[in-house]
C-alpha positions as a Python dict, from the first residue, in 0.01 Angstrom:
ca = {
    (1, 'X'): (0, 0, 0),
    (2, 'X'): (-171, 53, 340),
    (3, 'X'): (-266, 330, 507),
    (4, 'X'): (-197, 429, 810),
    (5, 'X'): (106, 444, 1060),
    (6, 'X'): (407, 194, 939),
    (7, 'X'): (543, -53, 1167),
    (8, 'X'): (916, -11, 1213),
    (9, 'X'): (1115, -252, 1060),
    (10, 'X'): (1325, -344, 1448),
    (11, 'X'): (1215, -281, 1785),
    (12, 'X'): (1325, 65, 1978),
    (13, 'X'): (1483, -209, 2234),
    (14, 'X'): (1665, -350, 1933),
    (15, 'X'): (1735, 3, 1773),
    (16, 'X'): (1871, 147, 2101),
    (17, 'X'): (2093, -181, 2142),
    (18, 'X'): (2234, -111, 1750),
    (19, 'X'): (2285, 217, 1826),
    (20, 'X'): (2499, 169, 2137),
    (21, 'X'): (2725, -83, 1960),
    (22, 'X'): (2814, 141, 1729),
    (23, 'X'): (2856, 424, 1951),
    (24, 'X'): (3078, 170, 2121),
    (25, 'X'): (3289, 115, 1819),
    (26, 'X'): (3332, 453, 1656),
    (27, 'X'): (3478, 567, 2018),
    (28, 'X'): (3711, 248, 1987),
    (29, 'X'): (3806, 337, 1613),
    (30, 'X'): (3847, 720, 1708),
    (31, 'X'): (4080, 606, 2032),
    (32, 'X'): (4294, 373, 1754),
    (33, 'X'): (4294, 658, 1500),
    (34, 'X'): (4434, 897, 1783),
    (35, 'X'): (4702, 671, 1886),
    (36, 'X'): (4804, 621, 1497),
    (37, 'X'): (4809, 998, 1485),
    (38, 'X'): (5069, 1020, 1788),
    (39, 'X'): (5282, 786, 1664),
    (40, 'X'): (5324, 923, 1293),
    (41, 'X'): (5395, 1256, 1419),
    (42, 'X'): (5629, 1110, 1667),
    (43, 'X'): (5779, 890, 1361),
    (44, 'X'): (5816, 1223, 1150),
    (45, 'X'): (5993, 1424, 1418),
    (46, 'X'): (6229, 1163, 1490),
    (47, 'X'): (6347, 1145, 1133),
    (48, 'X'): (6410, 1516, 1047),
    (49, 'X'): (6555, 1621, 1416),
    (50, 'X'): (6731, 1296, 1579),
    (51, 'X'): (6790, 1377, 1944),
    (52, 'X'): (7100, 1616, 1998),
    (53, 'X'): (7369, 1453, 2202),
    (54, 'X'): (7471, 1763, 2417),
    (55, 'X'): (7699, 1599, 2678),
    (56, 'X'): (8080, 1589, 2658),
    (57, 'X'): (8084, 1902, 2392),
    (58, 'X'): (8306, 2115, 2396),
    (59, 'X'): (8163, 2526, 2410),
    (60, 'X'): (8275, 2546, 2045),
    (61, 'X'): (8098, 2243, 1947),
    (62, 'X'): (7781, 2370, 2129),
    (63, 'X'): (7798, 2684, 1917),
    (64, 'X'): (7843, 2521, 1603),
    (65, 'X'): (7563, 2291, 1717),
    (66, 'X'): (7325, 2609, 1783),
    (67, 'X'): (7463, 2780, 1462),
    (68, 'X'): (7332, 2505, 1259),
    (69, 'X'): (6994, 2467, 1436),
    (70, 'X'): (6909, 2840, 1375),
    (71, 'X'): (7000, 2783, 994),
    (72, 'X'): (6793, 2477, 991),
    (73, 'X'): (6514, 2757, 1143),
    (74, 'X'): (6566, 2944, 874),
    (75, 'X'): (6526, 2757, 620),
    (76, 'X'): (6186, 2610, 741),
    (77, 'X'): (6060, 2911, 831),
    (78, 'X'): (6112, 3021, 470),
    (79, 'X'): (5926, 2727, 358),
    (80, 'X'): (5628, 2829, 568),
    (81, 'X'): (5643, 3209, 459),
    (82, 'X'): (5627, 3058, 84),
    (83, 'X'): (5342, 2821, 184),
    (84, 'X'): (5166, 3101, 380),
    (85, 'X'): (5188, 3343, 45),
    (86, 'X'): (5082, 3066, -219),
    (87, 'X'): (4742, 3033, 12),
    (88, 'X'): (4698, 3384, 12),
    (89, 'X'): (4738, 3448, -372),
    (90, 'X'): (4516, 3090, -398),
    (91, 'X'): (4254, 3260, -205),
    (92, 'X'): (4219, 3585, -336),
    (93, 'X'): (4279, 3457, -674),
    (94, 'X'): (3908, 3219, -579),
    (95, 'X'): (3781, 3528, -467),
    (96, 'X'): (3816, 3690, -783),
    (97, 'X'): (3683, 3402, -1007),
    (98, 'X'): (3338, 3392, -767),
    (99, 'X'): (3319, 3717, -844),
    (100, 'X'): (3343, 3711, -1212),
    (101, 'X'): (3107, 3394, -1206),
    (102, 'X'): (2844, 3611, -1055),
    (103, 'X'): (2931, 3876, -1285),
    (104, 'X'): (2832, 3628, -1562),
    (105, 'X'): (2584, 3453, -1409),
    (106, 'X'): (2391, 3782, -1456),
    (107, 'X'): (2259, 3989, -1258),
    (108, 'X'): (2438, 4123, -931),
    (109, 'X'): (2255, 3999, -570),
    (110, 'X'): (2219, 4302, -392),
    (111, 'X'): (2268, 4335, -36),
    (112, 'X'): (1903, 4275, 152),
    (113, 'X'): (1823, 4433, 447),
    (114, 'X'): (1629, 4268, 733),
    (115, 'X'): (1304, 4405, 796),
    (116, 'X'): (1038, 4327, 1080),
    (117, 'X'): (677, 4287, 883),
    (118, 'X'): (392, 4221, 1102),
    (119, 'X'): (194, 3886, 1070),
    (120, 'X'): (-120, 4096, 963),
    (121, 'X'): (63, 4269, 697),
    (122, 'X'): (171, 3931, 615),
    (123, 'X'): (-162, 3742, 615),
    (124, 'X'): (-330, 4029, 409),
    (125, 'X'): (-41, 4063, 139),
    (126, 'X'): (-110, 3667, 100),
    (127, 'X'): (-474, 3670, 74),
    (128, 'X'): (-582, 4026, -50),
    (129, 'X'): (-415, 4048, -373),
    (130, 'X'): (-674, 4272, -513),
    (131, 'X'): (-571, 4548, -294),
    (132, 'X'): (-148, 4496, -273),
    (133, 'X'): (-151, 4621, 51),
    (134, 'X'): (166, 4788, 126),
    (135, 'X'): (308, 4774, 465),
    (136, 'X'): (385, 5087, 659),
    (137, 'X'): (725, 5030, 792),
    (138, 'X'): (760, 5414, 947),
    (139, 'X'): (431, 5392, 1180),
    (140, 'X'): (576, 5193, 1414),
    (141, 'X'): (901, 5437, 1427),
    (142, 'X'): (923, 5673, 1715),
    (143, 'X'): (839, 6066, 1651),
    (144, 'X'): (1115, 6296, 1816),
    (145, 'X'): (1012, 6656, 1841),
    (146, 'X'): (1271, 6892, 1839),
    (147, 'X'): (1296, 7175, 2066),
    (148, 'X'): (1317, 7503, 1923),
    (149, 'X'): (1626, 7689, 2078),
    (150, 'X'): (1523, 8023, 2267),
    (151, 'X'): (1663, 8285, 2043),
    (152, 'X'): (1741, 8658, 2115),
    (153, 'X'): (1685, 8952, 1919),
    (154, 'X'): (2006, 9073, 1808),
    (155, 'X'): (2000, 9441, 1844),
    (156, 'X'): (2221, 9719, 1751),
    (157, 'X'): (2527, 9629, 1968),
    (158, 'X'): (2599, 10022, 1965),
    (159, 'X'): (2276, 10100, 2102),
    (160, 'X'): (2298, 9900, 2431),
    (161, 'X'): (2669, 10082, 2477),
    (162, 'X'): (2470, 10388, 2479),
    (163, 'X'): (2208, 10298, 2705),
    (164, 'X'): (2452, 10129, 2945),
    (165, 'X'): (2755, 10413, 2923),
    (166, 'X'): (2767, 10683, 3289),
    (167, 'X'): (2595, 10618, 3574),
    (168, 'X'): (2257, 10529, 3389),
    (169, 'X'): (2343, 10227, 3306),
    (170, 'X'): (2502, 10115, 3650),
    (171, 'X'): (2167, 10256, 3811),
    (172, 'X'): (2011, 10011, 3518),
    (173, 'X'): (2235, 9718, 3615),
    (174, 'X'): (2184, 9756, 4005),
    (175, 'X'): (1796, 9757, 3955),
    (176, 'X'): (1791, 9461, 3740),
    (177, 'X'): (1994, 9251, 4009),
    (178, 'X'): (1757, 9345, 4290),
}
């Protein structure tokens, strides 16, 4: 074995060349696989609904006609209900079995929450294991400082009726106003 860089095996002239061809040919494959497609489904739909012949019936004809298309309806979309519910129960019945493989797998995985650790705290969890520095995730977290609300002392309601009652206490409420 020899060191150093390898030489490729073909040329990136000859490599890009490769590569176009079969770029080239999966786009002609994928074209022929389309068309193959098209003309199954076409193939299907022609065999379980031939063309309707609709001229020259008569209006009873045409209802009979209609009659039997919705109970051909019907029926298929009974089919796809059934379908539809046997995925369902399929699906939750998987559900159910990954959870009871966890459940004997051992223990549960819990739920982990993202969390933004600086590349210090990082760095010195990785190199100072003497210490097991422990990151301080609050510091960074802005303070709010509530305001206190302005509170009045509640006083002896009967008091102020007093002190407000005659002409006193309109003399008392003119003053204050000025």
């Amino acid at each position: 074995m020899s060191e150093g860089p390898r030489k490729p095996k073909y040329s990136a002239t000859r490599r890009l060349l490769l590569k176009s061809k079969l770029l080239k040919k999966a786009a002609a494959l994928l074209v022929v696989e389309i068309e193959e497609k098209r003309h199954e489904k076409e193939r299907i739909v022609n065999e379980s609904s031939p063309p309707l012949m609709l001229s020259g019936l008569s209006v009873q004809e045409l209802q009979d006609l209609c009659k039997e298309l919705h109970r051909k309806i019907d029926v298929v979309d009974e089919v796809r209900y059934d379908i539809e519910v046997k995925v369902v129960k399929n699906d939750t019945e998987i559900q159910t079995l990954t959870q009871k493989i966890i459940g004997l797998k051992g223990a549960k995985r819990p739920n982990l929450k993202r969390v933004k650790k600086t590349t210090d705290d990082m760095v010195g969890s990785c190199t100072d294991t003497s210490k097991l520095m422990k990151a301080d995730f609050k510091k960074n977290l802005k303070t709010v400082k509530k305001e206190e609300e302005k509170r009045e002392e509640v006083t002896d309601w009967r008091k102020n009726v007093e002190a407000m009652s005659g002409m006193e206490g309109r003399k008392k409420l003119f003053n204050a106003g000025q």
